[in-house]
Coordinates of C-alpha atoms (C1' of nucleotides) in Angstrom, one line a residue:
Chain A
X1141 CA 79.8 146.7 95.4
X1142 CA 76.3 147.1 96.7
X1143 CA 74.3 143.9 96.5
X1144 CA 71.7 144.3 93.8
X1145 CA 68.5 142.3 93.8
X1146 CA 66.7 141.6 90.6
X1147 CA 63.0 141.1 90.7
X1148 CA 60.6 139.4 88.4
X1149 CA 60.2 142.5 86.2
X1150 CA 64.0 142.8 85.8
X1151 CA 64.1 139.1 84.8
X1152 CA 61.5 139.6 82.1
X1153 CA 63.2 142.6 80.7
X1154 CA 66.5 140.8 80.5
X1155 CA 64.7 137.8 79.0
X1156 CA 63.4 140.0 76.2
X1157 CA 66.6 142.0 75.6
X1158 CA 69.0 139.1 75.7
X1159 CA 67.5 137.9 72.4
X1160 CA 67.2 141.3 70.8
X1161 CA 68.8 144.3 72.3
X1162 CA 67.0 146.6 70.0
X1163 CA 63.5 145.7 71.2
X1164 CA 61.8 149.0 71.7
X1165 CA 61.2 149.8 75.4
X1166 CA 57.6 150.6 74.5
X1167 CA 57.1 147.0 73.3
X1168 CA 58.6 145.6 76.5
X1169 CA 56.3 148.0 78.5
X1170 CA 53.2 146.8 76.7
X1171 CA 54.2 143.1 77.2
X1172 CA 54.9 143.6 80.9
X1173 CA 52.0 146.0 81.5
X1174 CA 54.3 148.7 82.9
X1175 CA 55.2 152.1 81.5
X1176 CA 58.1 152.6 79.1
X1177 CA 59.7 155.0 81.5
X1178 CA 59.9 152.2 84.1
X1179 CA 61.6 149.9 81.6
X1180 CA 64.1 152.7 80.9
X1181 CA 64.8 153.2 84.6
X1182 CA 65.2 149.4 85.2
X1183 CA 67.6 148.9 82.4
X1184 CA 69.7 151.9 83.5
X1185 CA 69.9 150.6 87.0
X1186 CA 71.0 147.2 85.8
X1187 CA 73.6 148.9 83.7
X1188 CA 74.8 151.0 86.6
X1189 CA 74.9 147.9 88.8
X1190 CA 77.2 146.3 86.2
X1191 CA 74.8 143.4 85.6
X1192 CA 74.3 144.5 82.0
X1193 CA 77.8 145.2 80.8
X1194 CA 77.1 145.9 77.2
X1195 CA 75.6 144.5 74.0
X1196 CA 77.0 142.8 71.1
X1197 CA 76.1 141.6 67.6
X1198 CA 76.0 137.9 66.8
X1199 CA 78.0 137.4 63.7
X1200 CA 77.9 134.2 61.6
X1201 CA 81.7 133.7 61.1
X1202 CA 81.1 130.7 58.9
X1203 CA 79.5 133.1 56.3
X1204 CA 82.7 135.1 56.4
X1205 CA 84.8 132.1 55.7
X1206 CA 85.9 131.4 59.2
X1207 CA 84.3 128.0 59.9
X1208 CA 87.1 126.4 61.8
X1209 CA 87.0 126.2 65.6
X1210 CA 89.5 124.4 67.8
X1211 CA 90.5 124.3 71.4
X1212 CA 94.2 124.3 72.3
X1213 CA 95.6 123.2 75.6
X1214 CA 98.9 124.9 76.4
X1215 CA 101.6 123.3 78.6
X1216 CA 104.1 125.7 80.2
X1217 CA 107.6 125.0 81.3
X1218 CA 106.9 126.9 84.6
X1219 CA 103.6 128.1 85.9
X1220 CA 105.3 131.4 86.9
X1221 CA 105.3 132.2 83.2
X1222 CA 101.5 132.1 83.1
X1223 CA 100.9 135.8 83.0
X1224 CA 103.5 136.5 80.4
X1225 CA 102.3 133.8 78.1
X1226 CA 98.6 134.7 78.6
X1227 CA 99.5 138.2 77.4
X1228 CA 101.2 136.9 74.3
X1229 CA 98.3 134.7 73.6
X1230 CA 95.8 137.5 73.8
X1231 CA 97.8 139.4 71.2
X1232 CA 96.7 136.8 68.6
X1233 CA 93.4 138.0 67.3
X1234 CA 92.2 134.5 66.2
X1235 CA 92.3 133.3 69.8
X1236 CA 88.8 134.3 71.0
X1237 CA 89.1 133.3 74.6
X1238 CA 91.8 132.0 76.9
X1239 CA 91.6 130.5 80.4
X1240 CA 94.1 129.7 83.1
X1241 CA 93.1 126.3 84.2
X1242 CA 93.7 123.6 86.8
X1243 CA 93.9 120.0 85.5
X1244 CA 95.7 118.8 82.4
X1245 CA 96.7 122.1 80.9
X1246 CA 98.1 125.4 82.2
X1247 CA 96.3 127.5 79.7
X1248 CA 93.4 126.6 77.6
X1249 CA 92.2 128.6 74.6
X1250 CA 89.7 128.7 71.8
X1251 CA 90.7 129.6 68.3
X1252 CA 88.7 130.6 65.3
X1253 CA 90.3 130.1 61.8
X1254 CA 89.6 129.9 58.1
X1255 CA 90.7 126.3 57.7
X1256 CA 93.2 123.8 58.8
X1257 CA 96.1 125.5 57.2
X1258 CA 95.2 128.8 58.9
X1259 CA 94.7 126.9 62.2
X1260 CA 98.2 125.4 61.8
X1261 CA 99.7 128.8 61.6
X1262 CA 97.9 130.0 64.7
X1263 CA 98.9 126.9 66.7
X1264 CA 102.5 127.4 65.5
X1265 CA 102.3 130.9 66.8
X1266 CA 101.2 129.6 70.1
X1267 CA 103.9 127.0 70.2
X1268 CA 106.5 129.7 69.5
X1269 CA 105.7 131.8 72.6
X1270 CA 108.5 131.8 75.0
X1271 CA 107.7 129.5 78.0
X1272 CA 105.3 127.3 76.1
X1273 CA 106.5 123.7 76.3
X1274 CA 103.9 122.1 74.0
X1275 CA 100.3 122.3 72.9
X1276 CA 97.5 119.9 72.4
X1277 CA 94.7 120.6 69.9
X1278 CA 91.1 119.5 69.8
X1279 CA 89.3 120.3 66.6
X1280 CA 85.6 121.1 66.8
X1281 CA 83.6 119.1 64.3
X1282 CA 80.3 120.5 65.5
X1283 CA 79.4 123.3 67.8
X1284 CA 76.1 123.5 69.6
X1285 CA 75.4 126.6 71.6
X1286 CA 72.9 126.4 74.4
X1287 CA 70.2 129.1 74.5
X1288 CA 71.2 132.0 76.8
X1289 CA 67.6 132.2 77.9
X1290 CA 67.7 128.7 79.4
X1291 CA 70.7 129.6 81.6
X1292 CA 69.0 132.8 82.6
X1293 CA 65.8 131.1 83.5
X1294 CA 67.7 128.6 85.7
X1295 CA 69.6 131.4 87.4
X1296 CA 66.4 133.4 88.1
X1297 CA 64.7 130.4 89.6
X1298 CA 67.4 130.3 92.3
X1299 CA 67.8 134.0 93.0
Chain B
X205 CA 73.2 130.9 49.4
X206 CA 74.2 133.9 47.3
X207 CA 77.7 135.0 48.0
X208 CA 77.6 138.3 49.8
X209 CA 80.5 140.8 49.7
X210 CA 81.0 143.3 52.5
X211 CA 82.7 146.5 51.7
X212 CA 84.6 149.0 53.8
X213 CA 81.4 150.7 54.9
X214 CA 79.8 147.4 56.1
X215 CA 83.0 146.7 58.0
X216 CA 82.9 150.0 59.8
X217 CA 79.2 149.6 60.6
X218 CA 79.8 146.2 62.1
X219 CA 82.9 147.6 63.9
X220 CA 80.7 150.1 65.7
X221 CA 77.7 147.9 66.4
X222 CA 79.7 144.9 67.6
X223 CA 80.6 147.0 70.7
X224 CA 77.2 148.6 71.2
X225 CA 74.2 147.4 69.3
X226 CA 72.2 150.4 70.4
X227 CA 74.4 153.0 68.8
X228 CA 72.0 155.2 67.0
X229 CA 72.2 154.9 63.2
X230 CA 72.3 158.6 63.0
X231 CA 75.6 158.6 65.0
X232 CA 77.0 155.9 62.7
X233 CA 75.9 158.0 59.7
X234 CA 77.7 161.0 61.0
X235 CA 80.9 159.1 61.7
X236 CA 81.0 157.5 58.3
X237 CA 79.7 160.6 56.4
X238 CA 76.7 158.8 55.0
X239 CA 73.0 159.1 55.5
X240 CA 71.1 157.3 58.3
X241 CA 69.0 155.7 55.7
X242 CA 72.0 154.0 54.1
X243 CA 73.1 152.7 57.5
X244 CA 69.6 151.2 57.9
X245 CA 69.7 149.5 54.5
X246 CA 73.1 148.1 55.0
X247 CA 72.3 146.6 58.4
X248 CA 69.1 145.2 57.0
X249 CA 71.0 143.6 54.1
X250 CA 73.5 142.0 56.4
X251 CA 70.7 140.6 58.5
X252 CA 69.0 139.2 55.5
X253 CA 72.3 137.7 54.3
X254 CA 72.6 136.0 57.7
X255 CA 75.9 137.7 58.5
X256 CA 74.3 139.5 61.4
X257 CA 72.3 136.8 63.2
X258 CA 71.0 138.8 66.1
X259 CA 72.1 140.8 69.0
X260 CA 72.6 140.0 72.6
X261 CA 73.2 141.6 76.0
X262 CA 76.4 141.0 77.8
X263 CA 75.6 139.9 81.3
X264 CA 78.0 139.8 84.2
X265 CA 77.2 136.3 85.6
X266 CA 79.7 136.8 88.4
X267 CA 77.4 139.6 89.8
X268 CA 74.5 137.1 89.7
X269 CA 76.6 134.6 91.8
X270 CA 77.7 132.4 88.9
X271 CA 81.4 132.9 88.9
X272 CA 82.5 129.3 88.3
X273 CA 83.5 128.2 84.8
X274 CA 84.9 124.8 83.8
X275 CA 85.5 122.8 80.7
X276 CA 84.5 119.2 80.8
X277 CA 85.8 116.6 78.3
X278 CA 83.4 113.7 77.8
X279 CA 84.5 110.2 76.8
X280 CA 81.9 108.0 75.2
X281 CA 81.6 104.2 75.1
X282 CA 80.9 104.4 71.4
X283 CA 81.1 107.3 69.1
X284 CA 77.8 106.3 67.6
X285 CA 76.2 107.6 70.7
X286 CA 77.4 111.1 70.0
X287 CA 74.2 112.5 68.8
X288 CA 72.1 111.1 71.7
X289 CA 74.6 112.3 74.3
X290 CA 74.9 115.7 72.8
X291 CA 71.1 116.1 73.0
X292 CA 71.1 115.1 76.6
X293 CA 74.0 117.5 77.3
X294 CA 72.1 120.4 75.7
X295 CA 69.2 119.8 78.0
X296 CA 71.4 120.9 81.0
X297 CA 71.0 124.7 81.1
X298 CA 74.4 125.3 82.8
X299 CA 76.2 123.8 79.9
X300 CA 76.7 126.9 77.8
X301 CA 78.3 125.3 74.7
X302 CA 79.2 121.8 73.6
X303 CA 81.4 120.6 70.8
X304 CA 81.9 117.3 69.1
X305 CA 85.7 117.1 68.9
X306 CA 88.6 115.1 67.5
X307 CA 91.5 114.4 69.7
X308 CA 91.4 113.4 73.3
X309 CA 87.7 113.8 74.0
X310 CA 84.6 112.9 72.1
X311 CA 82.5 115.8 73.4
X312 CA 83.8 118.9 75.0
X313 CA 81.7 121.4 76.8
X314 CA 81.8 124.5 78.9
X315 CA 79.8 124.9 82.1
X316 CA 78.8 127.9 84.1
X317 CA 78.0 127.3 87.8
X318 CA 77.6 129.0 91.2
X319 CA 80.5 127.2 92.9
X320 CA 82.3 124.0 93.2
X321 CA 79.4 122.2 94.8
X322 CA 77.1 123.3 92.0
X323 CA 79.6 122.3 89.4
X324 CA 79.9 118.9 91.0
X325 CA 76.2 118.4 90.5
X326 CA 76.4 119.4 86.9
X327 CA 79.4 117.1 86.3
X328 CA 77.5 114.2 88.0
X329 CA 74.6 114.9 85.7
X330 CA 76.9 114.7 82.7
X331 CA 78.5 111.4 84.0
X332 CA 75.0 110.0 84.4
X333 CA 74.1 110.3 80.8
X334 CA 73.7 106.9 79.1
X335 CA 76.7 106.2 76.9
X336 CA 79.1 108.5 78.9
X337 CA 82.1 106.5 79.9
X338 CA 83.9 109.1 82.0
X339 CA 84.6 112.8 82.1
X340 CA 87.6 115.0 82.8
X341 CA 87.2 118.5 84.2
X342 CA 89.4 121.6 83.8
X343 CA 88.5 124.4 86.1
X344 CA 89.0 127.9 84.9
X345 CA 90.9 130.1 87.3
X346 CA 90.8 133.1 85.1
X347 CA 89.0 133.9 81.9
X348 CA 90.3 136.4 79.5
X349 CA 88.1 137.3 76.5
X350 CA 89.8 138.7 73.5
X351 CA 88.2 141.7 71.9
X352 CA 85.8 140.9 69.2
X353 CA 86.9 143.9 67.3
X354 CA 90.4 142.5 66.9
X355 CA 89.1 139.3 65.3
X356 CA 86.9 141.3 63.0
X357 CA 89.7 143.6 61.9
X358 CA 91.8 140.6 61.1
X359 CA 89.0 139.0 59.1
X360 CA 88.3 142.2 57.2
X361 CA 92.0 142.6 56.3
X362 CA 91.8 139.3 54.4
X363 CA 88.4 139.6 52.8
Chain C
dG378 C1' 73.0 152.2 45.7
dG379 C1' 72.7 156.7 47.9
dT380 C1' 70.3 161.0 49.6
dG381 C1' 67.4 164.1 52.3
dA382 C1' 63.2 165.2 54.2
dA383 C1' 59.1 164.0 56.6
dA384 C1' 56.1 161.2 59.4
dG385 C1' 55.8 158.2 63.1
dC386 C1' 57.8 156.5 67.2
dA387 C1' 60.9 156.0 70.9
dC388 C1' 63.8 157.7 74.4
dC389 C1' 64.4 159.8 78.6
dG390 C1' 64.2 163.3 82.1
dA391 C1' 61.2 166.3 85.1
dG392 C1' 57.5 166.7 87.8
dT393 C1' 53.6 164.2 90.3
dT394 C1' 51.4 160.8 93.1
Chain D
dA615 C1' 59.3 153.4 92.8
dA616 C1' 56.2 154.0 89.1
dC617 C1' 53.3 156.9 86.2
dT618 C1' 52.4 160.6 82.8
dC619 C1' 53.8 163.8 79.6
dG620 C1' 56.6 166.6 76.4
dG621 C1' 60.8 168.0 74.1
dT622 C1' 64.2 166.0 71.6
dG623 C1' 66.1 162.9 68.7
dC624 C1' 65.9 158.3 66.3
dT625 C1' 64.1 155.2 62.7
dT626 C1' 62.2 154.1 58.5
dT627 C1' 60.3 155.1 54.2
dC628 C1' 60.1 157.1 49.7
dA629 C1' 60.5 160.1 45.8
dC630 C1' 64.5 161.6 43.5
dC631 C1' 69.4 161.3 42.0

DNA sequence: GGTGAAAGCACCGAGTT
DNA sequence: AACTCGGTGCTTTCACC
């Protein structure tokens, strides 16, 4: 892949869109004192370069009755089973993300559930996967997301 | 907060927008055989109800040189220090999310870094926070995100 | 709560500098 | 690479169901 360099204008466009993907390009143009056409071209280039990979809604799952978050560490009988188990894990919709990790666990995943009873079912499902030796669960009592803007600003400072 | 019930139409709107927040409302209207005005009103209501909390770009951090992900478990000297330490942790931009947890760790966070050297710096920063007794790091070798649509479909089936 | 039409804007490509 | 400009299409509102 061709190396793609973002300049200050790109940074500011991302900075605005990361908080609201539907911000009109004309608004961005006004703020940055450039033309809307330029904003359009810049965004398209970042999409083509694969830096912007898409856009997504932020949903409040708590309001939908899914307030329970836990992390589950998975121990495997053999690490050679990693791929197989990972595939099985990804079939469970309530597992939102899974990682192959070094350290204590072989696989490490995050689950989103209605309540403890529901979480129990999900964890039992994980435990039941062939090759899983045992699991260890950490229940989230409080989640605090860091602002995406802060990370971006720090990244931009170094680019 | 007033209880808000989503119907089948709301589900389908979310289903489309969750993968592309810039899908024109006219396209959604055509697909669902309703008017664009209705799509507009539905989305607005879900925003007002706090179910849609915003929209965000998906960025490929790997392409920006930030390919390193790790989870760090934090042990505290006393749990009464949780709030203070959590605040300090959230000041580090490379910590993308932090949880207060039951189980092995007191606090559990995810970091995004350039490389191992950079990660080391971040972990040292975490270790340096007053009240932190020690930390334990799990490095992600492979991340696999589950499709948000799958989770939503499962949630909708039960609502 | 939904529709359809109309007014106001935004998008986005072509042509220019 | 950025600008202007114009055709096309999108959003948003509103009177009416």
